[in-house]
mmCIF file of C-alpha atoms in Angstrom:
data_model
loop_
_atom_site.group_PDB
_atom_site.id
_atom_site.type_symbol
_atom_site.label_atom_id
_atom_site.label_comp_id
_atom_site.label_asym_id
_atom_site.label_seq_id
_atom_site.Cartn_x
_atom_site.Cartn_y
_atom_site.Cartn_z
ATOM 1 C CA MET A 26 2.377 -27.889 -0.569
ATOM 2 C CA THR A 27 0.926 -26.399 -3.786
ATOM 3 C CA ARG A 28 1.036 -22.903 -2.292
ATOM 4 C CA HIS A 29 4.653 -23.462 -1.254
ATOM 5 C CA ARG A 30 5.610 -24.522 -4.805
ATOM 6 C CA GLN A 31 3.856 -21.487 -6.283
ATOM 7 C CA THR A 32 5.673 -19.200 -3.864
ATOM 8 C CA SER A 33 9.033 -20.764 -4.666
ATOM 9 C CA LYS A 34 8.351 -20.482 -8.388
ATOM 10 C CA ALA A 35 7.364 -16.807 -8.103
ATOM 11 C CA LEU A 36 10.456 -15.940 -6.069
ATOM 12 C CA ALA A 37 12.713 -17.844 -8.454
ATOM 13 C CA SER A 38 11.226 -16.034 -11.455
ATOM 14 C CA GLN A 39 12.592 -12.756 -10.101
ATOM 15 C CA LEU A 40 16.107 -14.062 -10.737
ATOM 16 C CA ASP A 41 15.573 -14.520 -14.480
ATOM 17 C CA PRO A 42 18.682 -12.955 -16.087
ATOM 18 C CA ASN A 43 16.746 -12.251 -19.301
ATOM 19 C CA LEU A 44 14.537 -9.693 -17.541
ATOM 20 C CA PRO A 45 15.408 -6.028 -16.914
ATOM 21 C CA PRO A 46 16.657 -5.168 -13.396
ATOM 22 C CA SER A 47 14.254 -5.803 -10.528
ATOM 23 C CA LEU A 48 11.906 -3.012 -9.453
ATOM 24 C CA GLU A 49 11.756 -4.293 -5.881
ATOM 25 C CA LEU A 50 13.652 -2.117 -3.423
ATOM 26 C CA ALA A 51 15.891 -4.569 -1.617
ATOM 27 C CA HIS A 52 15.922 -4.333 2.142
ATOM 28 C CA PRO A 53 17.355 -6.601 4.847
ATOM 29 C CA ASP A 54 14.889 -9.286 5.878
ATOM 30 C CA ASP A 55 15.546 -8.497 9.524
ATOM 31 C CA CYS A 56 14.299 -4.898 9.182
ATOM 32 C CA HIS A 57 11.814 -4.636 12.042
ATOM 33 C CA VAL A 58 10.222 -1.534 10.518
ATOM 34 C CA LEU A 59 9.095 -2.930 7.179
ATOM 35 C CA ARG A 60 8.641 -6.420 8.603
ATOM 36 C CA PRO A 61 7.893 -6.054 12.312
ATOM 37 C CA PRO A 62 7.829 -9.232 14.409
ATOM 38 C CA VAL A 63 4.519 -10.955 14.994
ATOM 39 C CA PHE A 64 2.671 -9.243 17.832
ATOM 40 C CA ILE A 65 0.276 -11.234 20.016
ATOM 41 C CA PRO A 66 -1.935 -8.885 22.041
ATOM 42 C CA THR A 67 -2.712 -9.571 25.686
ATOM 43 C CA SER A 68 -5.080 -7.986 28.167
ATOM 44 C CA GLU A 69 -2.122 -6.148 29.705
ATOM 45 C CA ASN A 70 -0.754 -4.992 26.335
ATOM 46 C CA PRO A 71 -3.622 -4.789 23.808
ATOM 47 C CA THR A 72 -1.964 -2.501 21.249
ATOM 48 C CA PRO A 73 1.082 -3.267 19.102
ATOM 49 C CA PRO A 74 4.339 -1.435 19.807
ATOM 50 C CA VAL A 75 5.474 1.453 17.615
ATOM 51 C CA TYR A 76 8.517 0.407 15.610
ATOM 52 C CA ARG A 77 11.083 3.047 14.713
ATOM 53 C CA CYS A 78 13.691 2.904 11.986
ATOM 54 C CA PRO A 79 17.064 1.937 13.494
ATOM 55 C CA CYS A 80 19.094 3.463 10.652
ATOM 56 C CA SER A 81 21.415 6.193 11.881
ATOM 57 C CA GLU A 82 21.844 9.344 9.821
ATOM 58 C CA SER A 83 25.180 8.047 8.541
ATOM 59 C CA ARG A 84 23.650 4.757 7.308
ATOM 60 C CA ARG A 85 20.415 5.992 5.774
ATOM 61 C CA ALA A 86 22.036 6.408 2.364
ATOM 62 C CA GLU A 87 22.563 2.632 2.350
ATOM 63 C CA CYS A 88 18.826 1.963 2.586
ATOM 64 C CA ALA A 89 17.379 1.415 -0.895
ATOM 65 C CA VAL A 90 13.942 2.608 0.219
ATOM 66 C CA ARG A 91 15.222 5.879 1.652
ATOM 67 C CA ARG A 92 17.539 6.363 -1.325
ATOM 68 C CA PHE A 93 14.605 6.049 -3.720
ATOM 69 C CA PHE A 94 12.679 8.781 -1.931
ATOM 70 C CA ALA A 95 15.767 10.987 -1.728
ATOM 71 C CA GLU A 96 16.477 10.686 -5.454
ATOM 72 C CA SER A 97 12.888 10.926 -6.713
ATOM 73 C CA VAL A 98 12.128 14.426 -8.022
ATOM 74 C CA ARG A 99 8.934 13.775 -9.993
ATOM 75 C CA PRO A 100 5.378 13.657 -8.588
ATOM 76 C CA LEU A 101 5.205 10.647 -6.274
ATOM 77 C CA GLU A 102 2.197 8.386 -5.728
ATOM 78 C CA ILE A 103 1.897 5.391 -3.414
ATOM 79 C CA ASP A 104 -0.373 2.353 -3.706
ATOM 80 C CA ILE A 105 -0.973 0.713 -0.323
ATOM 81 C CA GLY A 106 -1.474 -3.040 -0.456
ATOM 82 C CA PHE A 107 -1.126 -3.472 -4.217
ATOM 83 C CA GLY A 108 -2.086 -7.173 -4.144
ATOM 84 C CA MET A 109 -1.725 -8.842 -7.547
ATOM 85 C CA GLY A 110 -0.835 -5.518 -9.116
ATOM 86 C CA ARG A 111 -3.463 -4.796 -11.776
ATOM 87 C CA PHE A 112 -3.940 -1.224 -10.574
ATOM 88 C CA ILE A 113 -0.343 -0.308 -9.896
ATOM 89 C CA ILE A 114 0.886 -1.727 -13.218
ATOM 90 C CA GLY A 115 -1.912 -0.090 -15.210
ATOM 91 C CA HIS A 116 -1.491 3.195 -13.363
ATOM 92 C CA SER A 117 2.278 3.244 -13.864
ATOM 93 C CA GLN A 118 1.808 2.771 -17.597
ATOM 94 C CA ALA A 119 -0.927 5.432 -17.739
ATOM 95 C CA PHE A 120 1.213 8.021 -15.918
ATOM 96 C CA PRO A 121 4.842 7.539 -16.999
ATOM 97 C CA GLU A 122 5.631 11.114 -15.908
ATOM 98 C CA ASN A 123 5.084 10.168 -12.228
ATOM 99 C CA ASP A 124 7.066 7.990 -9.847
ATOM 100 C CA ILE A 125 4.866 5.216 -8.430
ATOM 101 C CA ALA A 126 5.694 3.223 -5.301
ATOM 102 C CA GLY A 127 3.785 0.252 -3.908
ATOM 103 C CA ILE A 128 3.853 -1.390 -0.471
ATOM 104 C CA GLU A 129 2.634 -4.976 -0.027
ATOM 105 C CA LYS A 130 3.221 -7.351 2.873
ATOM 106 C CA GLU A 131 2.881 -10.608 0.894
ATOM 107 C CA THR A 132 6.327 -11.498 -0.473
ATOM 108 C CA VAL A 133 4.966 -13.690 -3.251
ATOM 109 C CA ARG A 134 2.757 -10.864 -4.537
ATOM 110 C CA VAL A 135 5.726 -8.525 -4.632
ATOM 111 C CA ALA A 136 7.608 -11.101 -6.721
ATOM 112 C CA ILE A 137 4.716 -11.655 -9.137
ATOM 113 C CA VAL A 138 4.143 -7.941 -9.721
ATOM 114 C CA ASP A 139 7.876 -7.296 -10.037
ATOM 115 C CA VAL A 140 8.227 -9.875 -12.818
ATOM 116 C CA GLU A 141 5.129 -8.674 -14.678
ATOM 117 C CA ALA A 142 6.218 -5.016 -14.552
ATOM 118 C CA ARG A 143 9.707 -5.892 -15.793
ATOM 119 C CA LYS A 144 8.266 -7.899 -18.696
ATOM 120 C CA ARG A 145 6.298 -4.801 -19.714
ATOM 121 C CA GLY A 146 9.357 -2.568 -19.509
ATOM 122 C CA ILE A 147 7.929 -0.306 -16.807
ATOM 123 C CA GLN A 148 10.565 1.997 -15.351
ATOM 124 C CA ASN A 149 8.682 4.460 -13.110
ATOM 125 C CA LEU A 150 7.559 1.843 -10.558
ATOM 126 C CA ARG A 151 9.219 0.698 -7.328
ATOM 127 C CA LEU A 152 7.944 -2.083 -5.044
ATOM 128 C CA ILE A 153 8.467 -2.447 -1.303
ATOM 129 C CA GLY A 154 7.709 -5.578 0.710
ATOM 130 C CA GLY A 155 6.464 -4.872 4.226
ATOM 131 C CA GLU A 156 3.777 -3.468 6.508
ATOM 132 C CA ALA A 157 2.093 -0.236 5.444
ATOM 133 C CA LEU A 158 1.801 1.766 8.672
ATOM 134 C CA PRO A 159 5.432 1.572 9.851
ATOM 135 C CA PHE A 160 6.451 2.238 6.237
ATOM 136 C CA LEU A 161 4.483 5.494 6.241
ATOM 137 C CA GLN A 162 5.727 6.443 9.706
ATOM 138 C CA ASN A 163 9.422 5.802 9.105
ATOM 139 C CA CYS A 164 10.288 5.663 5.419
ATOM 140 C CA VAL A 165 8.147 8.207 3.558
ATOM 141 C CA PRO A 166 9.382 11.831 3.719
ATOM 142 C CA GLU A 167 7.075 14.537 5.037
ATOM 143 C CA GLN A 168 4.993 16.482 2.512
ATOM 144 C CA ARG A 169 6.265 14.477 -0.443
ATOM 145 C CA VAL A 170 3.398 12.291 -1.735
ATOM 146 C CA SER A 171 0.938 13.566 -4.328
ATOM 147 C CA ALA A 172 -1.581 10.743 -3.933
ATOM 148 C CA TYR A 173 -2.261 7.639 -1.899
ATOM 149 C CA TYR A 174 -4.385 4.770 -3.232
ATOM 150 C CA LEU A 175 -6.016 2.283 -0.871
ATOM 151 C CA PHE A 176 -8.249 -0.110 -2.775
ATOM 152 C CA PHE A 177 -10.143 -2.953 -1.116
ATOM 153 C CA PRO A 178 -8.161 -3.231 2.123
ATOM 154 C CA ASP A 179 -8.881 -6.227 4.331
ATOM 155 C CA PRO A 180 -12.180 -5.257 6.070
ATOM 156 C CA TRP A 181 -11.716 -7.580 9.077
ATOM 157 C CA PRO A 182 -15.530 -7.844 9.354
ATOM 158 C CA LYS A 183 -15.713 -9.549 12.763
ATOM 159 C CA LYS A 184 -15.921 -7.064 15.650
ATOM 160 C CA ARG A 185 -13.136 -8.741 17.584
ATOM 161 C CA HIS A 186 -10.811 -8.329 14.597
ATOM 162 C CA ARG A 187 -11.571 -4.710 13.688
ATOM 163 C CA ARG A 188 -8.589 -3.458 15.670
ATOM 164 C CA LYS A 189 -6.494 -4.981 12.855
ATOM 165 C CA ARG A 190 -7.907 -2.630 10.239
ATOM 166 C CA LEU A 191 -5.368 -0.353 8.605
ATOM 167 C CA PHE A 192 -7.590 2.695 8.367
ATOM 168 C CA THR A 193 -7.342 4.306 11.798
ATOM 169 C CA GLU A 194 -6.651 7.776 13.163
ATOM 170 C CA GLU A 195 -2.974 6.831 13.375
ATOM 171 C CA PHE A 196 -2.996 5.903 9.687
ATOM 172 C CA VAL A 197 -4.724 9.167 8.705
ATOM 173 C CA ASN A 198 -2.153 11.182 10.673
ATOM 174 C CA SER A 199 0.665 9.453 8.794
ATOM 175 C CA VAL A 200 -1.044 10.062 5.454
ATOM 176 C CA CYS A 201 -1.581 13.730 6.262
ATOM 177 C CA LYS A 202 2.029 14.164 7.389
ATOM 178 C CA THR A 203 3.422 12.784 4.135
ATOM 179 C CA LEU A 204 0.940 14.286 1.654
ATOM 180 C CA ILE A 205 1.660 17.573 -0.084
ATOM 181 C CA THR A 206 -0.932 20.329 0.230
ATOM 182 C CA GLY A 207 -3.547 19.452 -2.366
ATOM 183 C CA GLY A 208 -2.530 15.791 -2.256
ATOM 184 C CA ARG A 209 -5.300 13.227 -2.123
ATOM 185 C CA LEU A 210 -6.213 9.924 -0.532
ATOM 186 C CA CYS A 211 -8.326 7.648 -2.750
ATOM 187 C CA VAL A 212 -10.248 4.736 -1.216
ATOM 188 C CA SER A 213 -12.507 1.941 -2.455
ATOM 189 C CA THR A 214 -14.078 -0.981 -0.605
ATOM 190 C CA ASP A 215 -16.936 -3.409 -1.053
ATOM 191 C CA PHE A 216 -17.616 -3.478 2.693
ATOM 192 C CA LYS A 217 -20.254 -0.856 3.510
ATOM 193 C CA GLU A 218 -19.655 -0.741 7.263
ATOM 194 C CA TYR A 219 -15.918 -0.215 6.733
ATOM 195 C CA PHE A 220 -16.603 2.585 4.253
ATOM 196 C CA GLU A 221 -18.970 4.262 6.695
ATOM 197 C CA SER A 222 -16.303 4.035 9.378
ATOM 198 C CA ILE A 223 -13.712 5.559 7.032
ATOM 199 C CA ASN A 224 -16.124 8.272 5.958
ATOM 200 C CA ALA A 225 -16.927 9.217 9.564
ATOM 201 C CA LEU A 226 -13.247 9.354 10.508
ATOM 202 C CA MET A 227 -12.372 11.582 7.553
ATOM 203 C CA ALA A 228 -15.420 13.818 8.011
ATOM 204 C CA ALA A 229 -14.234 14.629 11.543
ATOM 205 C CA ASP A 230 -10.744 15.542 10.299
ATOM 206 C CA LYS A 231 -10.699 19.203 9.270
ATOM 207 C CA ARG A 232 -7.370 18.792 7.483
ATOM 208 C CA PHE A 233 -9.159 17.076 4.587
ATOM 209 C CA ALA A 234 -11.995 17.873 2.204
ATOM 210 C CA LYS A 235 -14.051 15.117 0.621
ATOM 211 C CA GLY A 236 -14.162 14.875 -3.151
ATOM 212 C CA ALA A 237 -15.277 12.609 -5.952
ATOM 213 C CA ALA A 238 -13.937 9.098 -6.223
ATOM 214 C CA TYR A 239 -10.956 8.455 -8.448
ATOM 215 C CA ILE A 240 -12.280 6.875 -11.639
ATOM 216 C CA ARG A 241 -9.998 4.096 -12.768
ATOM 217 C CA GLY A 242 -9.591 3.071 -16.363
ATOM 218 C CA GLU A 243 -10.117 -0.536 -17.399
ATOM 219 C CA SER A 244 -6.415 -1.352 -17.078
ATOM 220 C CA GLU A 245 -6.344 0.134 -13.558
ATOM 221 C CA GLN A 246 -9.195 -1.912 -12.096
ATOM 222 C CA THR A 247 -8.115 -4.374 -9.427
ATOM 223 C CA ASP A 248 -8.879 -8.084 -9.460
ATOM 224 C CA PHE A 249 -11.280 -7.561 -6.554
ATOM 225 C CA GLU A 250 -13.045 -4.748 -8.380
ATOM 226 C CA ILE A 251 -13.593 -6.836 -11.510
ATOM 227 C CA ARG A 252 -14.853 -9.755 -9.430
ATOM 228 C CA PHE A 253 -17.272 -7.578 -7.454
ATOM 229 C CA LYS A 254 -18.624 -5.879 -10.580
ATOM 230 C CA ASN A 255 -19.222 -9.225 -12.272
ATOM 231 C CA LYS A 256 -21.216 -10.318 -9.226
ATOM 232 C CA GLU A 257 -23.006 -6.925 -9.056
ATOM 233 C CA ILE A 258 -21.634 -6.294 -5.577
ATOM 234 C CA PRO A 259 -21.757 -2.553 -4.671
ATOM 235 C CA ILE A 260 -18.430 -0.731 -4.441
ATOM 236 C CA TYR A 261 -18.051 2.302 -2.197
ATOM 237 C CA SER A 262 -15.455 4.878 -3.212
ATOM 238 C CA ALA A 263 -14.367 8.402 -2.305
ATOM 239 C CA SER A 264 -11.312 10.625 -2.183
ATOM 240 C CA TRP A 265 -10.115 13.268 0.250
ATOM 241 C CA THR A 266 -7.825 16.206 -0.482
ATOM 242 C CA LYS A 267 -5.437 17.684 2.070
ATOM 243 C CA HIS A 268 -6.053 21.395 2.662
#
């Protein structure tokens, strides 16, 4: 019940008429690309279906997400799974010359970050509510993104759950397709086995070269990062640049 009240309060706060216009890119709730239906795997069908955008060429101009990408002319960066927003808000303020987009599946988190960014007067940030992989596959233009940030994704530590991890070959292909030449993918996680898996996958991909981790300023550090540092939990980070 408490969680429900907090969610309702966060969503209602977005409607405050005293705030600047919302930074969330509105999209129909029934969009099965950004919000695909719940998939329950079976032994006969163990992998989720691939969802494709139903928008026809004539209707794509009506989609706020596609319109944002079409109208954006500045360097574009995308934060995947922005959570409570400490990084994406801090990064947007640190780089006002760039357009920053964030994708997050939790509706309440989108609302909270939207309100906080509007209170700070941020104008170069846009927020999208939905699933990351179909977003990359259907909404993001090819060779358009300067940088992707993926910080502390859900590690799904149990072996039977690892198929749910975002970082897969399919994900890397989508990142590569949408990155510009010289664009980078920056990753951090506290889960060593997940980092080793990511590192092995990227090392085998000759389209990328490994580089130093992206060093975040104090205002760009995520809630997870601050928590892990306070507990002296190791953080594993790296970046990869597209050839």
